[in-house]
Tab-separated table of C-alpha atoms and ligand atoms in Angstrom:
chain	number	residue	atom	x	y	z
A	1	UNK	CA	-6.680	25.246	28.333
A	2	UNK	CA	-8.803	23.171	25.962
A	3	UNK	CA	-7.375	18.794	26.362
A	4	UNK	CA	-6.327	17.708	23.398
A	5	UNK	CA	-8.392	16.349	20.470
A	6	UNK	CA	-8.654	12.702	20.540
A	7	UNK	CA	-8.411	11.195	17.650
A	8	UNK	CA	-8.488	7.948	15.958
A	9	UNK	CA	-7.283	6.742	13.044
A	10	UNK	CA	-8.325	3.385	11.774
A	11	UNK	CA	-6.075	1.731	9.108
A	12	UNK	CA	-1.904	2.052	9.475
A	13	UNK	CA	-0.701	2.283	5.664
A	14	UNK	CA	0.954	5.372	4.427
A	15	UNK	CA	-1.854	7.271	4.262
A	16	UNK	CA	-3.012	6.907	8.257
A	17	UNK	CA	0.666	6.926	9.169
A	18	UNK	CA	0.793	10.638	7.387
A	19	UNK	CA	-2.222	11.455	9.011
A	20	UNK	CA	-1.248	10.452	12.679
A	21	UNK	CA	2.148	12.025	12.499
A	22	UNK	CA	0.967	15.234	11.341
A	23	UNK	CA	-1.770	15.631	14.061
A	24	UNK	CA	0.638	14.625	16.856
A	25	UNK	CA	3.066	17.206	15.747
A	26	UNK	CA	0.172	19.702	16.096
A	27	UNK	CA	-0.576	18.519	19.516
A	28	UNK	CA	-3.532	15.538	19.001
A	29	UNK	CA	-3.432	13.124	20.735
A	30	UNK	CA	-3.540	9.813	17.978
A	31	UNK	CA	-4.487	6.091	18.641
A	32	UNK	CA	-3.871	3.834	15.503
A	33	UNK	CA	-5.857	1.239	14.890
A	34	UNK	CA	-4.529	-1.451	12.470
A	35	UNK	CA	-6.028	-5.012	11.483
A	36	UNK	CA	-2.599	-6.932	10.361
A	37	UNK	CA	0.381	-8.072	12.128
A	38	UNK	CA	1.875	-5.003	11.803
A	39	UNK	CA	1.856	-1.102	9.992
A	40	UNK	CA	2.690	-0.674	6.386
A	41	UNK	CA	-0.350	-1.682	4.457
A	42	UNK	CA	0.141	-2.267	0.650
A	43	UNK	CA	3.394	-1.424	0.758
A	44	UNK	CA	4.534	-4.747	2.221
A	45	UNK	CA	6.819	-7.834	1.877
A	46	UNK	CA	6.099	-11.447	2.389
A	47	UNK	CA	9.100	-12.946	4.239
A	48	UNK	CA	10.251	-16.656	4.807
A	49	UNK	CA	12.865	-18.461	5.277
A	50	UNK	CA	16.061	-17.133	3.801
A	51	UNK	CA	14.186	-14.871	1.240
A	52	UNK	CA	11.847	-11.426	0.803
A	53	UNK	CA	9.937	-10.037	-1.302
A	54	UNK	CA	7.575	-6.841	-1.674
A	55	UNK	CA	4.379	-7.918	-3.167
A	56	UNK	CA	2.107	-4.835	-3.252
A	57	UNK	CA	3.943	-1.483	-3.875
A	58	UNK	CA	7.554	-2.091	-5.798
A	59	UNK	CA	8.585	1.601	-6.074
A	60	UNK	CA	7.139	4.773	-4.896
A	61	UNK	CA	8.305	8.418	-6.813
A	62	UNK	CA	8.095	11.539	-5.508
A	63	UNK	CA	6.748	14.176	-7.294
A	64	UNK	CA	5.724	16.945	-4.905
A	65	UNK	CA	7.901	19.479	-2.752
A	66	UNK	CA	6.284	17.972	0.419
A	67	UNK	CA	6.644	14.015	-0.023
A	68	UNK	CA	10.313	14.407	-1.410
A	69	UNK	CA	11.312	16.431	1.857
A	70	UNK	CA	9.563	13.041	3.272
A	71	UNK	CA	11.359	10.500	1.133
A	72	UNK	CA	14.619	12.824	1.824
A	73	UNK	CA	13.914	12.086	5.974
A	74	UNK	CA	13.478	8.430	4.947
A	75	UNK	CA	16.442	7.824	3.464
A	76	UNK	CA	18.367	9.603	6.282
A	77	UNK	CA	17.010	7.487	8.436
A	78	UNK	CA	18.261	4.392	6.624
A	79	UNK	CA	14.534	3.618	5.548
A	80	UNK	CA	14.802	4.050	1.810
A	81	UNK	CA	17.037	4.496	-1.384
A	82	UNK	CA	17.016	4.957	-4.864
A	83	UNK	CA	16.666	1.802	-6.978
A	84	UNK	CA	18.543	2.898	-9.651
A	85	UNK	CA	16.677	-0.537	-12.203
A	86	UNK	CA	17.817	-1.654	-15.710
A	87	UNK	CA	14.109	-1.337	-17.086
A	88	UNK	CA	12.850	-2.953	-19.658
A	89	UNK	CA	9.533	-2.817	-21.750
A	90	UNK	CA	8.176	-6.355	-22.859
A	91	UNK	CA	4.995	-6.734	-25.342
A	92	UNK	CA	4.114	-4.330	-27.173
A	93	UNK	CA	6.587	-1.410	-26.957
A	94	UNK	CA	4.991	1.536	-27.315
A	95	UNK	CA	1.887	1.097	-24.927
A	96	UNK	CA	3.476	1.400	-22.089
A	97	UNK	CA	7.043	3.242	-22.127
A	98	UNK	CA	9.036	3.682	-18.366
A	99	UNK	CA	9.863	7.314	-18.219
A	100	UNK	CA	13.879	6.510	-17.574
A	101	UNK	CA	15.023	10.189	-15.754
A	102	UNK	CA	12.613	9.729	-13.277
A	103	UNK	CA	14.048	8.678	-9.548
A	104	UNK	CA	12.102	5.128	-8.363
A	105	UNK	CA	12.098	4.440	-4.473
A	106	UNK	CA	12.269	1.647	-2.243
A	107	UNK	CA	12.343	1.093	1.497
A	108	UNK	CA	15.054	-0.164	2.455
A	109	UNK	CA	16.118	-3.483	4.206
A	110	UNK	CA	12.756	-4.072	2.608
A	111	UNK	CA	8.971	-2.075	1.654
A	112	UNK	CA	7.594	-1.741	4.904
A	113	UNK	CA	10.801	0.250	6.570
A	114	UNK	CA	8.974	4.000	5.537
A	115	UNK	CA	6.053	2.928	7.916
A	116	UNK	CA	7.936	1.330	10.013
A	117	UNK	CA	9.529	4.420	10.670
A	118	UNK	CA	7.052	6.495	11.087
A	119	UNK	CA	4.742	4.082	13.497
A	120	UNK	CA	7.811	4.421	15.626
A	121	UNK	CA	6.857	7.846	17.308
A	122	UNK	CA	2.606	6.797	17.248
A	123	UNK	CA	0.664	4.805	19.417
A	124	UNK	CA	-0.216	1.697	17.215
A	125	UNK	CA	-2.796	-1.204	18.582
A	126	UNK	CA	-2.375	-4.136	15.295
A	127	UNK	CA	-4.266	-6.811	14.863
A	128	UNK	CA	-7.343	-4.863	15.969
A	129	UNK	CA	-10.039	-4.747	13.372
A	130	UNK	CA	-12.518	-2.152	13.466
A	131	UNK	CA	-15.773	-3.610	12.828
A	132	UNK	CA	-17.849	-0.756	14.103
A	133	UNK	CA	-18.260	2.833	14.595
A	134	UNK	CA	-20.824	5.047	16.848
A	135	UNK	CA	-20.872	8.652	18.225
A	136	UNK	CA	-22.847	9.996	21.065
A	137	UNK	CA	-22.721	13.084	22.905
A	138	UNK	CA	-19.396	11.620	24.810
A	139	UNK	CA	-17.768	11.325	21.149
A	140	UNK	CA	-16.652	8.331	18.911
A	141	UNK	CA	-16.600	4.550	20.117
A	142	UNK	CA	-14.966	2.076	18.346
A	143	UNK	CA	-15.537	-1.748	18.416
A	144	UNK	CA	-13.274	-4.801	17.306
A	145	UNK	CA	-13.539	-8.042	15.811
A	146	UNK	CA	-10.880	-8.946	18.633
A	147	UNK	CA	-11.441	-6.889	21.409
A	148	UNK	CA	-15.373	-6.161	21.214
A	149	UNK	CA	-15.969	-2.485	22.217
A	150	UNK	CA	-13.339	-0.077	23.207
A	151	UNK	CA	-12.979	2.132	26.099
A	152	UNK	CA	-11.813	5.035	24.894
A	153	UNK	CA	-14.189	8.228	23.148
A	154	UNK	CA	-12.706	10.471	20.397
A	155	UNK	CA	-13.456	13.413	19.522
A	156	UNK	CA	-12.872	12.223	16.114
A	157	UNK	CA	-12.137	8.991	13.469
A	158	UNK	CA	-10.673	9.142	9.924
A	159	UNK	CA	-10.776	6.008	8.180
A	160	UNK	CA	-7.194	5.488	5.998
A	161	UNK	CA	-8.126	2.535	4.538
A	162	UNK	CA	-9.428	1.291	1.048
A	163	UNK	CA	-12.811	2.503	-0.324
A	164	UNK	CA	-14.802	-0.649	-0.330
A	165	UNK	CA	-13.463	-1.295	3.327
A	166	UNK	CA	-14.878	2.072	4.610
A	167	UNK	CA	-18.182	1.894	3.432
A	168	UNK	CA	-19.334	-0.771	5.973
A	169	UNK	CA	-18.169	1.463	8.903
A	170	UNK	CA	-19.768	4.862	7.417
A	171	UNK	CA	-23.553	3.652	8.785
A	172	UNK	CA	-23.366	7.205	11.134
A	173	UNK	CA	-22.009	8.984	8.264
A	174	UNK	CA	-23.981	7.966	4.668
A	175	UNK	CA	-22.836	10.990	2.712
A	176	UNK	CA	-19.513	9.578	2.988
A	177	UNK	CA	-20.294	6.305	2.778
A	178	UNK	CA	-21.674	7.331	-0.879
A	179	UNK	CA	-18.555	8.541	-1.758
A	180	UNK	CA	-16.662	5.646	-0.503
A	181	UNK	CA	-19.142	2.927	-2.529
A	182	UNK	CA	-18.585	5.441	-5.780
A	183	UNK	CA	-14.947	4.394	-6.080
A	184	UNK	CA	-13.831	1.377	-8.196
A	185	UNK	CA	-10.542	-0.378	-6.910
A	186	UNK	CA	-9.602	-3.842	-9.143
A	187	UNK	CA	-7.746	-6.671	-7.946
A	188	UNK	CA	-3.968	-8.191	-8.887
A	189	UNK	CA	-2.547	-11.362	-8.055
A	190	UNK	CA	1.035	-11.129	-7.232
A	191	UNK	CA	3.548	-14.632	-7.958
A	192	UNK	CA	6.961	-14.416	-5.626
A	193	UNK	CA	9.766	-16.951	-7.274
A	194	UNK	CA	12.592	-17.852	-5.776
A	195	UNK	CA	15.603	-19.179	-7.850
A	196	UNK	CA	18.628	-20.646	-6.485
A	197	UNK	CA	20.502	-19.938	-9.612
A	198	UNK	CA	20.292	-15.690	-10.854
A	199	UNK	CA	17.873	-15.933	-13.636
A	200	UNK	CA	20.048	-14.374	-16.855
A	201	UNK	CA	17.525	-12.048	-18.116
A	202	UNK	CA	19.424	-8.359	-18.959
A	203	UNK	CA	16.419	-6.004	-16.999
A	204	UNK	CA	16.185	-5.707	-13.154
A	205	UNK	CA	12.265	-4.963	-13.990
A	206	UNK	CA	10.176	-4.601	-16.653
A	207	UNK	CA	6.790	-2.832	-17.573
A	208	UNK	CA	4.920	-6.033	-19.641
A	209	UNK	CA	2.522	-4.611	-22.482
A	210	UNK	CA	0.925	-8.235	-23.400
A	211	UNK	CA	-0.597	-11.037	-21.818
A	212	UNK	CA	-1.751	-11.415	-18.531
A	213	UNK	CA	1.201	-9.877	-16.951
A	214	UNK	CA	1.711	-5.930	-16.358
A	215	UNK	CA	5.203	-5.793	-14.306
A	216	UNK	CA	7.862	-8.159	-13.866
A	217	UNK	CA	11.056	-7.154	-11.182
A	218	UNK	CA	14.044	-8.501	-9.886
A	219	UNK	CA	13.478	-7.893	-5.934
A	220	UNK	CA	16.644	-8.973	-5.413
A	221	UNK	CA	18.042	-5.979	-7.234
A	222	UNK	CA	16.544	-3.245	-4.997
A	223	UNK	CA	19.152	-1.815	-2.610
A	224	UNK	CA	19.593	-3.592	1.018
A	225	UNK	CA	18.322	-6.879	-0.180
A	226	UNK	CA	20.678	-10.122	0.192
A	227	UNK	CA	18.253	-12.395	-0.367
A	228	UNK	CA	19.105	-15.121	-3.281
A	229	UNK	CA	17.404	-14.245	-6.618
A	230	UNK	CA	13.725	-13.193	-5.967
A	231	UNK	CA	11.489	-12.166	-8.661
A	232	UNK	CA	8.057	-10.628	-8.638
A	233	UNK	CA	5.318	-10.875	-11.301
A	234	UNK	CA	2.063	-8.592	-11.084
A	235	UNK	CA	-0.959	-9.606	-13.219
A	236	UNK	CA	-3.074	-7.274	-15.106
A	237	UNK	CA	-6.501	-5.689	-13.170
A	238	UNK	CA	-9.012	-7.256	-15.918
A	239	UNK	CA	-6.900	-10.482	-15.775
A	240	UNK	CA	-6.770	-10.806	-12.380
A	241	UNK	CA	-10.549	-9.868	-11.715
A	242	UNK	CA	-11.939	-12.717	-14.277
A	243	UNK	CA	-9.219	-15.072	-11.997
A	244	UNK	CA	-10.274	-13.463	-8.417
A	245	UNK	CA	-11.597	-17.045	-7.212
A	246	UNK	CA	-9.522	-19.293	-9.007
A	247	UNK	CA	-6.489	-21.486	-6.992
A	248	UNK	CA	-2.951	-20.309	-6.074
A	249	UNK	CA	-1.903	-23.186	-8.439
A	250	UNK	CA	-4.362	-22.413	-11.946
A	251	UNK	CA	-2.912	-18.342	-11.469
A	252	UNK	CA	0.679	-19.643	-11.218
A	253	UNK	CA	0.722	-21.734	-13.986
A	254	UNK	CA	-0.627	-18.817	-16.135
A	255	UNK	CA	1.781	-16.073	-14.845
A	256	UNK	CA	4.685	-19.093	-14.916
A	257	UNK	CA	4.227	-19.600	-18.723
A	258	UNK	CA	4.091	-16.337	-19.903
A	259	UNK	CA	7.066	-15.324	-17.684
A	260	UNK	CA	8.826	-18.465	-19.795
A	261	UNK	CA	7.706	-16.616	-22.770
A	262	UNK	CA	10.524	-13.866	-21.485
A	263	UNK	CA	13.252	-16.158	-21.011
A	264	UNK	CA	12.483	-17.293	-17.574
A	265	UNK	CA	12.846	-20.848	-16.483
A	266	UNK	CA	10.680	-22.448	-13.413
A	267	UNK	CA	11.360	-20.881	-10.170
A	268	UNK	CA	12.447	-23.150	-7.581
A	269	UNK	CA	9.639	-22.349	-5.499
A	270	UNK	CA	7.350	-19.839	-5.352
A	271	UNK	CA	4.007	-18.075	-3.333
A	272	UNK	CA	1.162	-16.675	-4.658
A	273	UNK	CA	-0.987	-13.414	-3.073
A	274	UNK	CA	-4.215	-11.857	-3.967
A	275	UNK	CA	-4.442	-8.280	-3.912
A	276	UNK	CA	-8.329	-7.612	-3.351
A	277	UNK	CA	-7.835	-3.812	-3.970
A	278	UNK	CA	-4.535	-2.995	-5.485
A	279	UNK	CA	-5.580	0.220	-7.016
A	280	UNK	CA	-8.746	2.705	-8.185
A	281	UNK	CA	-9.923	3.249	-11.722
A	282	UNK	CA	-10.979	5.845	-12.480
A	283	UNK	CA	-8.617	7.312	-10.622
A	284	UNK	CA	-10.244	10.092	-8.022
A	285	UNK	CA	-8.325	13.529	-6.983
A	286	UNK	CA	-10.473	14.977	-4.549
A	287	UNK	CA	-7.057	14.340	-2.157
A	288	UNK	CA	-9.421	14.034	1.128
A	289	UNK	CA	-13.044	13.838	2.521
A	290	UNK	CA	-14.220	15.642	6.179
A	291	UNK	CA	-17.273	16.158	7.809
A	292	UNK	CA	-15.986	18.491	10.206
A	293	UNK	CA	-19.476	18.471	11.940
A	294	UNK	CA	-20.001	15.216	12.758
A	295	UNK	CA	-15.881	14.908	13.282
A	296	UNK	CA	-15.459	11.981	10.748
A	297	UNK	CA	-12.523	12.069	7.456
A	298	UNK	CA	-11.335	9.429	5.164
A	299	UNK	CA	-8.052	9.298	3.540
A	300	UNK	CA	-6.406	6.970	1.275
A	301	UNK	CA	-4.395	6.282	-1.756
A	302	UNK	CA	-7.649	6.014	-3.956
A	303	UNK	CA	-8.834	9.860	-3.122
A	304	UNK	CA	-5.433	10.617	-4.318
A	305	UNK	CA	-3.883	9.153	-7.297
A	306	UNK	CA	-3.573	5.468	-6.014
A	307	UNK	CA	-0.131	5.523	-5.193
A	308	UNK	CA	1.956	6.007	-2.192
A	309	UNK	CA	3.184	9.433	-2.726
A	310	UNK	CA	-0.951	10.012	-3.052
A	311	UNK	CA	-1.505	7.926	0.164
A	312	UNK	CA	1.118	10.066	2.169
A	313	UNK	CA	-0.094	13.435	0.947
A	314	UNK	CA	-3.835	12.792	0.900
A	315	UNK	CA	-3.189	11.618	5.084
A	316	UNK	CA	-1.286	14.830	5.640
A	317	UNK	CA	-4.087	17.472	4.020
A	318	UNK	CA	-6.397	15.718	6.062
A	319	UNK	CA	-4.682	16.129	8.813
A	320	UNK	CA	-3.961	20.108	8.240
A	321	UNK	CA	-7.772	20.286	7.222
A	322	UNK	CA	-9.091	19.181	10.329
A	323	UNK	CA	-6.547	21.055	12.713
A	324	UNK	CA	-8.021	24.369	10.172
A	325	UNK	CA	-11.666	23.512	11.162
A	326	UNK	CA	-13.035	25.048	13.945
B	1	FAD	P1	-3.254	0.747	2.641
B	1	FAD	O1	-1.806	0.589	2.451
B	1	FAD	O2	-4.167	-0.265	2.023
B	1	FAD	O3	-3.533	0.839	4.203
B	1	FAD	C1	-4.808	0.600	4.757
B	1	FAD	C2	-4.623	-0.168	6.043
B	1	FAD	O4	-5.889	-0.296	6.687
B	1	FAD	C3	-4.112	-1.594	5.838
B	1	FAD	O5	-2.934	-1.787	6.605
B	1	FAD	C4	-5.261	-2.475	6.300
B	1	FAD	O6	-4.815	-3.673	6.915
B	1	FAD	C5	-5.950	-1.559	7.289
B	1	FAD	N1	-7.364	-1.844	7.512
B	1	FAD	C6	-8.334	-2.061	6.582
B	1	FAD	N2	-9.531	-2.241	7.180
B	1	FAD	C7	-9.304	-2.141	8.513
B	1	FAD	C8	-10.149	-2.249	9.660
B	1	FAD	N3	-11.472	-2.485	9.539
B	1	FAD	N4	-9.599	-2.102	10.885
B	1	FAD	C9	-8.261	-1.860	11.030
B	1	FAD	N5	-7.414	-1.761	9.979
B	1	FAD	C10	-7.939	-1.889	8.735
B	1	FAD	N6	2.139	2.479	-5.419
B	1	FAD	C11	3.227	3.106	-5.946
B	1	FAD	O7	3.473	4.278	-5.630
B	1	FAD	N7	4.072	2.434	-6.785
B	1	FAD	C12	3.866	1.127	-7.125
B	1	FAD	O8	4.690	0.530	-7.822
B	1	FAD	C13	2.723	0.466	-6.627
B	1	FAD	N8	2.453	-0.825	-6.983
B	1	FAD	C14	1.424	-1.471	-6.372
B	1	FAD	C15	1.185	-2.806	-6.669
B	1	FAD	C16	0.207	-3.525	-5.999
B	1	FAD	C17	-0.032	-4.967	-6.308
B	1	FAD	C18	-0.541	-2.888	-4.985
B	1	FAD	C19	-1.545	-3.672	-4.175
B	1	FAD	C20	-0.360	-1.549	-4.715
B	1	FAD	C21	0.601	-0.821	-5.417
B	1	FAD	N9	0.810	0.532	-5.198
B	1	FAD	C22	1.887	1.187	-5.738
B	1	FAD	C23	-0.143	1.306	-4.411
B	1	FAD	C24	0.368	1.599	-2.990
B	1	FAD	O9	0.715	0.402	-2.357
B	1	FAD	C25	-0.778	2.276	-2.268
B	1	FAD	O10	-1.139	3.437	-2.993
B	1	FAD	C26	-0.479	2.712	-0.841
B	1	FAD	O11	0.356	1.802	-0.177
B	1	FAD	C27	-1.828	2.844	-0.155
B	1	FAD	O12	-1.679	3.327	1.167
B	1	FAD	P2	-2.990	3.559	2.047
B	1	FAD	O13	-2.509	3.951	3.392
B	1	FAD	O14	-3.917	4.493	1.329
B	1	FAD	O15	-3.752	2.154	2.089
């Protein structure tokens, strides 16, 4: 009997998470390799004392037969729920109009419980940052900005993790490296306030159609959150790229005042993120890359859609694509 592929999977968002789960239930044998604290990726919350709040993702749909059996597992589990919002459009209304039937996600206590979840049954090494990638006739070898060079071969890698963070690793693969440089993702700064106080504004979250904002939500409003009145603001891409270098402070004090402009008064505190690589436009649908020969595949939210249900699915048809090559 042949020993089970080894594989590794570099990056553990949604869409390596998908990937690993998937090739485990078809017999691989999966090491994770993740550069943060912890699984999850962009869908994440910042957490401090007495207060949360997701910053990257704020909802996820589910669109496909597949990923809604998923979502449908997740909420069993206790790891997501409908968020059932008052939404609201701000700006100009008809650039942007919410599409009100349509069933809006969360995980549930907070963003990160889906890959939480799913890390669960995986073998996960965090804070372990791939910094390079070589085959030889023995297979794959990995190295890490913490660890140096790793012991173990594979028989083959995927990278699950943004475009413009791939193409540094492709070196042994440059046709995919092309395709990874070819895709655009933009920036968005993110501004978490805290108010001890509800803010009376009559919209859990709203799409914003003017000024530097795009997307304004209650956090506090999503199911299994007790936190005290949280609010998150996302900036626009083109805003947020002409502001990528600019302070915490000078990006507040924009998003501040034309959150004021809605009604809002000044937070009692608040923290500020940059998303480098929030999403891809154009948007790309080739769903998955593989160089079966040379055992290398990349996954990820921006071959996909960039969004999570995209992230999940594009991880899974890698996953059947490479157990289908020979
Ligand atoms: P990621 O989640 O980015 O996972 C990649 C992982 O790879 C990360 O954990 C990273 O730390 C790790 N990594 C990177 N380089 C290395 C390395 N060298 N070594 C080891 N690990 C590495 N989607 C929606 O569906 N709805 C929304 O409302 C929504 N809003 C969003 C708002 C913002 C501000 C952002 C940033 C994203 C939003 N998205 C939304 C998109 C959604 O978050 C992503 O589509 C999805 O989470 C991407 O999953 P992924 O696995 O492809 O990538």
């Amino acid at each position: 009997m042949n020993p089970a592929p080894r594989v590794a999977i570099i990056g553990a968002g949604i869409a390596g998470l998908s990937c690993a789960t998937h090739l485990v239930q078809h017999g691989c044998t999966v090491n994770l390799f993740e550069k943060s604290r912890g699984p999850s990726g962009r869908m994440s919350t910042r957490r401090g004392e007495g207060w949360q709040c997701d910053h990257g993702a704020q909802y996820f749909t589910a669109r496909s037969p597949e990923f809604r059996a998923e979502v449908a597992r997740w909420e069993a589990a206790g790891a997501a729920a409908s968020w059932p919002a008052r939404l609201a459009v701000l700006g100009e209304h008809d650039a942007r109009v919410p599409d009100a039937a349509l069933q809006r996600f969360v995980g549930t206590p907070r963003m990160t419980a889906p890959a939480r979840l799913l890390a669960r049954q995986l073998s996960l090494a965090t804070q372990t940052t791939i910094s390079g990638l070589a085959r030889d006739e023995a297979g794959w070898r990995l190295a890490s900005v913490e660890h140096g060079p790793l012991g173990q071969r594979f028989d083959s890698v995927v990278l699950a993790v943004p475009a413009p963070q791939a193409v540094p690793l492709l070196g042994a693969a440059p046709a995919l490296a092309a395709i990874a440089a070819g895709a655009r993702m933009r920036a968005c700064w993110a501004l978490m306030l805290r108010y001890a106080e509800p803010l009376a504004l009559p919209f859990d979250a709203a799409f914003v159609n003017s000024g530097p904002l795009r997307w304004v939500a209650r956090d506090s409003s999503k199911p299994g959150r007790h936190a005290p009145d949280t609010w998150l603001l996302h900036a626009c891409a083109a805003w947020s790229e002409d502001r990528l270098e600019q302070t915490p402070e000078t990006v507040a004090a924009a998003l501040l005042e034309a959150f004021a402009a809605f009604g809002a008064r000044t937070p009692d505190s608040w923290s500020a993120h940059r998303w480098r690589y929030a999403d891809t436009e154009p948007a790309i649908d080739r769903g998955h890359v593989l160089d079966a020969a040379l055992g290398i595949g990349l996954c990820g939210d921006w071959l996909k859609g960039g969004k999570v249900e995209g992230a999940w699915l594009s991880g899974r048809a890698l996953a059947a694509a490479m157990l289908a090559a020979p």
